[in-house]
mmCIF file of C-alpha atoms in Angstrom:
data_model
loop_
_atom_site.group_PDB
_atom_site.id
_atom_site.type_symbol
_atom_site.label_atom_id
_atom_site.label_comp_id
_atom_site.label_asym_id
_atom_site.label_seq_id
_atom_site.Cartn_x
_atom_site.Cartn_y
_atom_site.Cartn_z
ATOM 1 C CA MET A 1217 90.406 61.633 -65.939
ATOM 2 C CA HIS A 1218 93.243 59.699 -67.536
ATOM 3 C CA GLN A 1219 92.357 56.549 -69.460
ATOM 4 C CA GLN A 1220 94.471 53.819 -71.045
ATOM 5 C CA GLN A 1221 93.236 50.668 -72.771
ATOM 6 C CA ALA A 1222 94.865 47.504 -74.041
ATOM 7 C CA PHE A 1223 94.027 43.931 -75.040
ATOM 8 C CA VAL A 1224 95.512 41.442 -72.576
ATOM 9 C CA PHE A 1225 94.410 38.072 -71.129
ATOM 10 C CA GLY A 1226 92.246 37.677 -74.218
ATOM 11 C CA THR A 1227 90.036 40.603 -73.235
ATOM 12 C CA ARG A 1228 89.816 44.398 -73.121
ATOM 13 C CA VAL A 1229 91.641 46.059 -70.247
ATOM 14 C CA GLU A 1230 90.924 49.605 -69.089
ATOM 15 C CA ILE A 1231 92.662 51.780 -66.505
ATOM 16 C CA LEU A 1232 91.055 55.013 -65.306
ATOM 17 C CA ILE A 1233 93.031 57.364 -63.057
ATOM 18 C CA ALA A 1234 91.356 60.346 -61.410
ATOM 19 C CA GLY A 1235 92.790 63.529 -59.930
ATOM 20 C CA LEU A 1236 96.163 63.530 -61.698
ATOM 21 C CA SER A 1237 97.420 65.148 -64.871
ATOM 22 C CA ASP A 1238 98.107 62.993 -67.916
ATOM 23 C CA ALA A 1239 101.825 63.476 -67.367
ATOM 24 C CA GLU A 1240 101.530 62.080 -63.831
ATOM 25 C CA ALA A 1241 99.050 59.316 -64.617
ATOM 26 C CA ARG A 1242 100.436 57.980 -67.888
ATOM 27 C CA PRO A 1243 103.628 56.334 -66.513
ATOM 28 C CA ALA A 1244 101.658 54.619 -63.725
ATOM 29 C CA ALA A 1245 99.068 53.193 -66.112
ATOM 30 C CA ALA A 1246 101.811 52.095 -68.495
ATOM 31 C CA ALA A 1247 103.606 50.270 -65.658
ATOM 32 C CA VAL A 1248 100.401 48.385 -64.868
ATOM 33 C CA LEU A 1249 99.895 47.364 -68.501
ATOM 34 C CA ARG A 1250 103.506 46.136 -68.708
ATOM 35 C CA GLU A 1251 102.907 43.923 -65.676
ATOM 36 C CA PHE A 1252 99.683 42.597 -67.193
ATOM 37 C CA ASP A 1253 101.534 41.686 -70.380
ATOM 38 C CA ARG A 1254 104.303 39.982 -68.403
ATOM 39 C CA LEU A 1255 101.811 37.897 -66.397
ATOM 40 C CA HIS A 1256 99.930 36.951 -69.550
ATOM 41 C CA ARG A 1257 103.097 35.802 -71.338
ATOM 42 C CA SER A 1258 104.579 34.052 -68.286
ATOM 43 C CA TYR A 1259 101.533 31.947 -67.457
ATOM 44 C CA HIS A 1260 99.797 31.332 -70.763
ATOM 45 C CA ALA A 1261 98.302 27.829 -70.796
ATOM 46 C CA TRP A 1262 98.902 26.908 -74.436
ATOM 47 C CA HIS A 1263 101.420 29.380 -75.854
ATOM 48 C CA PRO A 1264 105.078 28.875 -74.830
ATOM 49 C CA SER A 1265 105.410 30.033 -71.207
ATOM 50 C CA GLU A 1266 106.660 28.910 -67.827
ATOM 51 C CA LEU A 1267 103.239 27.385 -67.170
ATOM 52 C CA SER A 1268 103.107 25.448 -70.443
ATOM 53 C CA ARG A 1269 106.634 24.132 -69.789
ATOM 54 C CA LEU A 1270 105.491 22.917 -66.366
ATOM 55 C CA ASN A 1271 102.510 21.185 -67.990
ATOM 56 C CA GLN A 1272 104.812 19.448 -70.463
ATOM 57 C CA ALA A 1273 107.060 18.243 -67.646
ATOM 58 C CA MET A 1274 104.126 16.872 -65.632
ATOM 59 C CA ALA A 1275 102.743 15.090 -68.696
ATOM 60 C CA SER A 1276 106.073 13.306 -69.166
ATOM 61 C CA GLY A 1277 106.439 12.467 -65.474
ATOM 62 C CA ARG A 1278 109.462 14.720 -64.945
ATOM 63 C CA PRO A 1279 109.957 16.967 -61.895
ATOM 64 C CA GLN A 1280 110.169 20.648 -62.801
ATOM 65 C CA SER A 1281 111.754 23.559 -60.982
ATOM 66 C CA VAL A 1282 109.643 26.724 -61.019
ATOM 67 C CA THR A 1283 110.229 30.358 -60.122
ATOM 68 C CA PRO A 1284 109.307 31.592 -56.635
ATOM 69 C CA GLU A 1285 106.486 33.600 -58.200
ATOM 70 C CA LEU A 1286 104.904 30.554 -59.839
ATOM 71 C CA ALA A 1287 105.382 28.507 -56.674
ATOM 72 C CA GLY A 1288 103.457 31.179 -54.763
ATOM 73 C CA LEU A 1289 100.667 31.164 -57.333
ATOM 74 C CA LEU A 1290 100.415 27.375 -57.076
ATOM 75 C CA VAL A 1291 100.170 27.494 -53.286
ATOM 76 C CA ASP A 1292 97.439 30.132 -53.434
ATOM 77 C CA ALA A 1293 95.536 28.302 -56.184
ATOM 78 C CA ARG A 1294 95.508 25.082 -54.148
ATOM 79 C CA ARG A 1295 94.259 27.025 -51.124
ATOM 80 C CA TYR A 1296 91.398 28.565 -53.090
ATOM 81 C CA SER A 1297 90.539 25.197 -54.629
ATOM 82 C CA LEU A 1298 90.349 23.542 -51.220
ATOM 83 C CA ALA A 1299 88.173 26.352 -49.846
ATOM 84 C CA SER A 1300 85.719 25.926 -52.741
ATOM 85 C CA ASN A 1301 85.411 22.138 -52.287
ATOM 86 C CA GLY A 1302 87.253 21.694 -55.576
ATOM 87 C CA LEU A 1303 84.735 23.614 -57.713
ATOM 88 C CA PHE A 1304 87.512 26.094 -58.488
ATOM 89 C CA ASP A 1305 90.249 23.918 -59.932
ATOM 90 C CA PRO A 1306 92.993 25.331 -62.183
ATOM 91 C CA GLY A 1307 94.236 21.761 -62.640
ATOM 92 C CA ILE A 1308 91.589 20.956 -65.300
ATOM 93 C CA GLY A 1309 93.581 22.383 -68.202
ATOM 94 C CA GLY A 1310 93.271 19.092 -70.057
ATOM 95 C CA LEU A 1311 89.485 19.252 -69.826
ATOM 96 C CA ILE A 1312 89.463 22.842 -71.073
ATOM 97 C CA ALA A 1313 91.563 21.715 -74.030
ATOM 98 C CA LEU A 1314 89.213 18.790 -74.756
ATOM 99 C CA TRP A 1315 86.298 21.190 -75.027
ATOM 100 C CA GLY A 1316 88.303 23.381 -77.403
ATOM 101 C CA PHE A 1317 88.557 26.448 -75.176
ATOM 102 C CA GLN A 1318 92.374 26.497 -75.137
ATOM 103 C CA SER A 1319 92.427 28.256 -78.474
ATOM 104 C CA ASP A 1320 92.249 31.779 -79.803
ATOM 105 C CA ASP A 1321 89.235 30.601 -81.829
ATOM 106 C CA LEU A 1322 86.020 29.219 -80.381
ATOM 107 C CA PRO A 1323 85.283 25.518 -80.954
ATOM 108 C CA THR A 1324 82.524 24.383 -83.299
ATOM 109 C CA THR A 1325 82.087 20.713 -82.334
ATOM 110 C CA LEU A 1326 81.658 18.652 -79.179
ATOM 111 C CA PRO A 1327 84.528 16.531 -77.864
ATOM 112 C CA GLU A 1328 84.399 12.803 -78.490
ATOM 113 C CA ALA A 1329 82.567 10.980 -75.719
ATOM 114 C CA GLY A 1330 85.468 8.589 -75.171
ATOM 115 C CA THR A 1331 87.918 11.372 -74.393
ATOM 116 C CA LEU A 1332 85.601 12.772 -71.723
ATOM 117 C CA ILE A 1333 85.119 9.329 -70.189
ATOM 118 C CA ALA A 1334 88.900 8.889 -70.020
ATOM 119 C CA TRP A 1335 89.354 12.325 -68.451
ATOM 120 C CA ARG A 1336 86.710 11.620 -65.811
ATOM 121 C CA ALA A 1337 88.399 8.317 -65.010
ATOM 122 C CA ALA A 1338 91.742 10.056 -64.433
ATOM 123 C CA ARG A 1339 90.047 13.087 -62.781
ATOM 124 C CA PRO A 1340 93.184 15.240 -62.617
ATOM 125 C CA GLY A 1341 93.140 18.318 -60.423
ATOM 126 C CA ILE A 1342 95.456 20.689 -58.631
ATOM 127 C CA ALA A 1343 95.231 18.436 -55.562
ATOM 128 C CA ASP A 1344 97.440 16.012 -57.530
ATOM 129 C CA LEU A 1345 100.278 18.532 -57.571
ATOM 130 C CA GLN A 1346 103.150 18.259 -55.070
ATOM 131 C CA LEU A 1347 105.385 21.229 -54.364
ATOM 132 C CA ASP A 1348 108.666 20.713 -52.507
ATOM 133 C CA GLY A 1349 110.334 24.091 -52.261
ATOM 134 C CA LEU A 1350 110.477 25.114 -55.916
ATOM 135 C CA GLU A 1351 110.218 21.598 -57.364
ATOM 136 C CA VAL A 1352 106.882 20.444 -58.755
ATOM 137 C CA THR A 1353 105.922 16.810 -59.238
ATOM 138 C CA THR A 1354 102.682 14.907 -59.730
ATOM 139 C CA GLY A 1355 101.503 11.324 -59.731
ATOM 140 C CA ASN A 1356 98.829 12.097 -62.313
ATOM 141 C CA ALA A 1357 100.238 12.613 -65.803
ATOM 142 C CA GLU A 1358 96.862 14.004 -66.927
ATOM 143 C CA LEU A 1359 97.275 17.053 -64.673
ATOM 144 C CA ALA A 1360 97.513 20.283 -66.684
ATOM 145 C CA LEU A 1361 97.254 23.768 -65.237
ATOM 146 C CA ASP A 1362 95.247 26.642 -66.685
ATOM 147 C CA PHE A 1363 95.167 29.967 -64.836
ATOM 148 C CA GLY A 1364 92.409 31.440 -67.013
ATOM 149 C CA GLY A 1365 89.992 31.662 -64.080
ATOM 150 C CA TYR A 1366 92.554 33.098 -61.691
ATOM 151 C CA LEU A 1367 95.188 35.283 -63.307
ATOM 152 C CA LYS A 1368 92.994 38.307 -64.045
ATOM 153 C CA GLY A 1369 92.270 38.610 -60.340
ATOM 154 C CA VAL A 1370 95.959 38.318 -59.484
ATOM 155 C CA ALA A 1371 96.609 41.073 -62.028
ATOM 156 C CA LEU A 1372 94.076 43.361 -60.339
ATOM 157 C CA ASP A 1373 95.890 43.056 -57.019
ATOM 158 C CA ARG A 1374 99.243 43.657 -58.719
ATOM 159 C CA ALA A 1375 97.758 46.769 -60.348
ATOM 160 C CA ALA A 1376 96.726 48.142 -56.954
ATOM 161 C CA VAL A 1377 100.250 47.692 -55.576
ATOM 162 C CA ILE A 1378 101.882 49.302 -58.628
ATOM 163 C CA LEU A 1379 99.498 52.257 -58.743
ATOM 164 C CA LYS A 1380 99.905 53.055 -55.043
ATOM 165 C CA ALA A 1381 103.691 52.802 -55.361
ATOM 166 C CA GLN A 1382 103.489 55.351 -58.203
ATOM 167 C CA GLY A 1383 101.449 57.766 -56.097
ATOM 168 C CA VAL A 1384 98.063 56.886 -57.610
ATOM 169 C CA HIS A 1385 95.320 56.505 -55.003
ATOM 170 C CA ASN A 1386 92.191 57.058 -57.113
ATOM 171 C CA ALA A 1387 91.730 54.612 -59.985
ATOM 172 C CA LEU A 1388 89.489 51.983 -61.520
ATOM 173 C CA VAL A 1389 91.025 48.906 -63.153
ATOM 174 C CA ASN A 1390 88.795 46.787 -65.389
ATOM 175 C CA ILE A 1391 89.996 43.484 -66.881
ATOM 176 C CA GLY A 1392 87.133 42.186 -68.995
ATOM 177 C CA GLY A 1393 84.524 42.813 -66.302
ATOM 178 C CA ASN A 1394 86.716 42.002 -63.315
ATOM 179 C CA VAL A 1395 87.009 45.385 -61.618
ATOM 180 C CA LEU A 1396 88.985 46.832 -58.710
ATOM 181 C CA ALA A 1397 88.347 50.313 -57.296
ATOM 182 C CA LEU A 1398 90.892 52.523 -55.573
ATOM 183 C CA GLY A 1399 89.835 55.699 -53.792
ATOM 184 C CA SER A 1400 87.170 57.676 -55.585
ATOM 185 C CA LYS A 1401 86.315 59.366 -58.855
ATOM 186 C CA ASN A 1402 87.056 62.973 -57.913
ATOM 187 C CA GLY A 1403 85.173 62.650 -54.631
ATOM 188 C CA GLN A 1404 82.414 60.331 -55.871
ATOM 189 C CA ARG A 1405 82.401 56.568 -55.568
ATOM 190 C CA TRP A 1406 83.240 54.615 -58.703
ATOM 191 C CA ARG A 1407 80.084 53.232 -60.324
ATOM 192 C CA VAL A 1408 80.237 50.059 -62.427
ATOM 193 C CA GLY A 1409 77.669 47.998 -64.291
ATOM 194 C CA ILE A 1410 76.807 44.313 -63.934
ATOM 195 C CA GLN A 1411 76.317 43.001 -67.469
ATOM 196 C CA HIS A 1412 72.936 41.551 -68.368
ATOM 197 C CA PRO A 1413 73.645 38.027 -69.666
ATOM 198 C CA ARG A 1414 71.090 38.156 -72.460
ATOM 199 C CA GLN A 1415 70.630 41.835 -73.289
ATOM 200 C CA PRO A 1416 73.006 44.652 -74.240
ATOM 201 C CA GLY A 1417 73.880 46.891 -71.340
ATOM 202 C CA PRO A 1418 73.838 46.367 -67.588
ATOM 203 C CA LEU A 1419 71.323 44.518 -65.452
ATOM 204 C CA ALA A 1420 72.239 46.791 -62.545
ATOM 205 C CA THR A 1421 74.873 49.233 -61.388
ATOM 206 C CA VAL A 1422 76.690 49.483 -58.084
ATOM 207 C CA GLU A 1423 79.030 51.977 -56.440
ATOM 208 C CA LEU A 1424 82.323 50.587 -55.179
ATOM 209 C CA ASP A 1425 84.154 51.666 -52.052
ATOM 210 C CA ASP A 1426 87.935 52.041 -51.873
ATOM 211 C CA GLY A 1427 89.596 48.636 -52.285
ATOM 212 C CA GLU A 1428 86.483 46.709 -53.291
ATOM 213 C CA ALA A 1429 86.502 44.346 -56.268
ATOM 214 C CA ILE A 1430 83.730 42.810 -58.326
ATOM 215 C CA GLY A 1431 83.895 39.823 -60.662
ATOM 216 C CA THR A 1432 81.399 38.148 -62.969
ATOM 217 C CA SER A 1433 81.379 34.745 -64.617
ATOM 218 C CA GLY A 1434 78.925 34.363 -67.476
ATOM 219 C CA ASP A 1435 77.926 31.850 -70.129
ATOM 220 C CA TYR A 1436 77.844 34.700 -72.662
ATOM 221 C CA GLN A 1437 81.581 35.427 -72.541
ATOM 222 C CA ARG A 1438 83.033 32.368 -74.312
ATOM 223 C CA TYR A 1439 80.658 29.793 -75.716
ATOM 224 C CA PHE A 1440 79.644 27.920 -78.842
ATOM 225 C CA GLU A 1441 76.382 26.376 -79.960
ATOM 226 C CA VAL A 1442 75.643 22.944 -81.425
ATOM 227 C CA ASP A 1443 72.076 22.074 -82.495
ATOM 228 C CA GLY A 1444 70.790 25.182 -80.730
ATOM 229 C CA LYS A 1445 72.377 24.259 -77.379
ATOM 230 C CA ARG A 1446 74.859 26.603 -75.700
ATOM 231 C CA TYR A 1447 78.146 25.210 -74.367
ATOM 232 C CA CYS A 1448 80.083 27.755 -72.304
ATOM 233 C CA HIS A 1449 83.698 27.753 -71.158
ATOM 234 C CA LEU A 1450 82.749 27.333 -67.478
ATOM 235 C CA LEU A 1451 83.238 23.619 -66.828
ATOM 236 C CA ASP A 1452 82.135 21.608 -63.807
ATOM 237 C CA PRO A 1453 85.161 19.561 -62.625
ATOM 238 C CA ARG A 1454 82.821 16.906 -61.223
ATOM 239 C CA SER A 1455 81.038 16.091 -64.479
ATOM 240 C CA GLY A 1456 83.547 17.371 -67.018
ATOM 241 C CA GLU A 1457 80.691 19.220 -68.735
ATOM 242 C CA PRO A 1458 79.894 22.896 -69.317
ATOM 243 C CA VAL A 1459 77.534 24.385 -66.737
ATOM 244 C CA MET A 1460 73.978 24.720 -68.077
ATOM 245 C CA HIS A 1461 72.001 25.923 -65.054
ATOM 246 C CA THR A 1462 73.414 29.447 -64.704
ATOM 247 C CA GLN A 1463 73.709 32.410 -67.068
ATOM 248 C CA ALA A 1464 75.775 34.719 -64.845
ATOM 249 C CA LEU A 1465 77.174 34.979 -61.334
ATOM 250 C CA THR A 1466 78.576 38.169 -59.816
ATOM 251 C CA VAL A 1467 80.435 38.477 -56.528
ATOM 252 C CA LEU A 1468 81.449 41.725 -54.817
ATOM 253 C CA VAL A 1469 84.399 41.414 -52.442
ATOM 254 C CA SER A 1470 85.081 43.874 -49.632
ATOM 255 C CA ALA A 1471 88.447 45.625 -49.372
ATOM 256 C CA ARG A 1472 91.292 43.270 -48.436
ATOM 257 C CA PRO A 1473 94.815 42.490 -49.763
ATOM 258 C CA GLU A 1474 93.543 39.779 -52.182
ATOM 259 C CA ALA A 1475 90.209 41.364 -53.118
ATOM 260 C CA GLY A 1476 90.953 41.237 -56.843
ATOM 261 C CA THR A 1477 92.089 37.618 -56.806
ATOM 262 C CA LEU A 1478 89.105 36.518 -54.739
ATOM 263 C CA SER A 1479 86.632 38.351 -56.978
ATOM 264 C CA ASP A 1480 87.969 36.432 -59.984
ATOM 265 C CA VAL A 1481 88.331 33.062 -58.274
ATOM 266 C CA ALA A 1482 85.073 32.987 -56.291
ATOM 267 C CA SER A 1483 82.703 33.703 -59.166
ATOM 268 C CA LYS A 1484 83.620 30.330 -60.759
ATOM 269 C CA PRO A 1485 82.700 27.900 -57.939
ATOM 270 C CA LEU A 1486 79.582 29.927 -57.115
ATOM 271 C CA PHE A 1487 78.585 29.780 -60.808
ATOM 272 C CA ILE A 1488 79.172 26.021 -60.861
ATOM 273 C CA ALA A 1489 77.339 25.496 -57.553
ATOM 274 C CA GLY A 1490 74.084 26.685 -59.106
ATOM 275 C CA ALA A 1491 71.129 26.677 -56.715
ATOM 276 C CA ASP A 1492 73.507 25.717 -53.881
ATOM 277 C CA TRP A 1493 75.410 29.004 -54.190
ATOM 278 C CA PRO A 1494 74.074 30.546 -50.912
ATOM 279 C CA ARG A 1495 75.595 27.746 -48.841
ATOM 280 C CA LEU A 1496 78.948 27.977 -50.599
ATOM 281 C CA ALA A 1497 78.928 31.790 -50.379
ATOM 282 C CA ARG A 1498 78.458 31.527 -46.608
ATOM 283 C CA GLN A 1499 81.278 28.985 -46.456
ATOM 284 C CA LEU A 1500 83.545 31.381 -48.374
ATOM 285 C CA ARG A 1501 82.323 34.326 -46.240
ATOM 286 C CA LEU A 1502 81.179 36.252 -49.274
ATOM 287 C CA PRO A 1503 77.858 37.947 -48.458
ATOM 288 C CA GLN A 1504 77.439 39.956 -51.698
ATOM 289 C CA VAL A 1505 76.407 37.730 -54.616
ATOM 290 C CA LEU A 1506 74.001 37.922 -57.582
ATOM 291 C CA ARG A 1507 72.989 34.970 -59.774
ATOM 292 C CA VAL A 1508 70.960 34.753 -62.973
ATOM 293 C CA ASP A 1509 69.764 31.185 -63.556
ATOM 294 C CA ALA A 1510 69.203 29.444 -66.883
ATOM 295 C CA ALA A 1511 65.615 30.719 -67.073
ATOM 296 C CA GLY A 1512 66.709 34.318 -66.482
ATOM 297 C CA ARG A 1513 65.485 34.455 -62.883
ATOM 298 C CA VAL A 1514 67.581 36.700 -60.631
ATOM 299 C CA GLN A 1515 68.693 35.702 -57.146
ATOM 300 C CA VAL A 1516 70.620 38.212 -55.054
ATOM 301 C CA SER A 1517 71.859 38.249 -51.495
ATOM 302 C CA ARG A 1518 70.257 40.810 -49.222
ATOM 303 C CA ALA A 1519 73.582 42.571 -48.654
ATOM 304 C CA LEU A 1520 74.179 43.174 -52.372
ATOM 305 C CA HIS A 1521 70.506 43.877 -53.171
ATOM 306 C CA ALA A 1522 70.618 46.872 -50.839
ATOM 307 C CA ARG A 1523 73.432 48.399 -52.909
ATOM 308 C CA LEU A 1524 72.180 47.781 -56.437
ATOM 309 C CA ASP A 1525 70.433 50.189 -58.785
ATOM 310 C CA TYR A 1526 68.515 47.980 -61.228
ATOM 311 C CA VAL A 1527 68.430 49.347 -64.763
ATOM 312 C CA GLY A 1528 64.805 49.698 -65.860
ATOM 313 C CA GLY A 1529 63.536 48.731 -62.404
ATOM 314 C CA GLN A 1530 63.744 45.522 -60.408
ATOM 315 C CA PRO A 1531 63.497 42.316 -62.454
ATOM 316 C CA GLU A 1532 60.089 40.670 -62.279
ATOM 317 C CA SER A 1533 61.545 37.361 -61.148
ATOM 318 C CA LEU A 1534 63.750 38.713 -58.354
ATOM 319 C CA GLU A 1535 64.451 36.645 -55.251
ATOM 320 C CA VAL A 1536 66.336 38.212 -52.358
ATOM 321 C CA ILE A 1537 68.280 35.643 -50.330
ATOM 322 C CA PRO A 1538 68.730 36.339 -46.571
#
């Protein structure tokens, strides 16, 4: 087993390659990490990057030419946003900044009420973006893009392409809990854990088939507390507020060309949807979902429940959703 780790996208990244010598596996893993670093630098929301330059142009009302790669990402992001009824919206970068989450350090205070009222009045979103060939314009100067809930999934799919091109067919790529499996672990399926949102260690484990991806959004990943109340980085575009009703939401995506991207994207709108997640999951055609609500109660779809091994036994407050 060859292993390489790095810190990219603000989180720990791990690549495991099975069945090859270190000499064969090392260059492939290194190529993946180089691509991760390039994506991170190219589309960083608040450090100098092509994405931050686009945000500056939109804020000043200027049209901006973008690379074909960024244009493709924008088209895909709008498609995912539309499919999620706008609950996934990478056009709320300004809101993320207001809450203090566009920083390498966590915030310590709440935003001023007036700034949130003004943001809700403008209600910028990726639907306000117009793309004509490679030229981007917008009629809403408050529109600012942030790919934080999207780019890790894109990176997983890029990793799969790079690894296969380098002759690697058995690997596990983990970007801060967003995981993509290729092949097997020396003949056995890759097993991964689903983090418990309030305890160390996993709530459950699951074995992944070739090409499957799993993603989790949780209020324990980036958050701050004021007067004993937790404010997480997962923001509801409708209210402009952090989501309070959910601790964690995991989605497992079957093998497909965009499995990694979808596993990253879909966990956000399902997290935000709260108790309405089963309807949205059916709309998105994602049958394998697990949710932990604010009280710690576990809801899981029947399809995913059948595959899980619960650590320490089934949770007492487990509800299986048909």
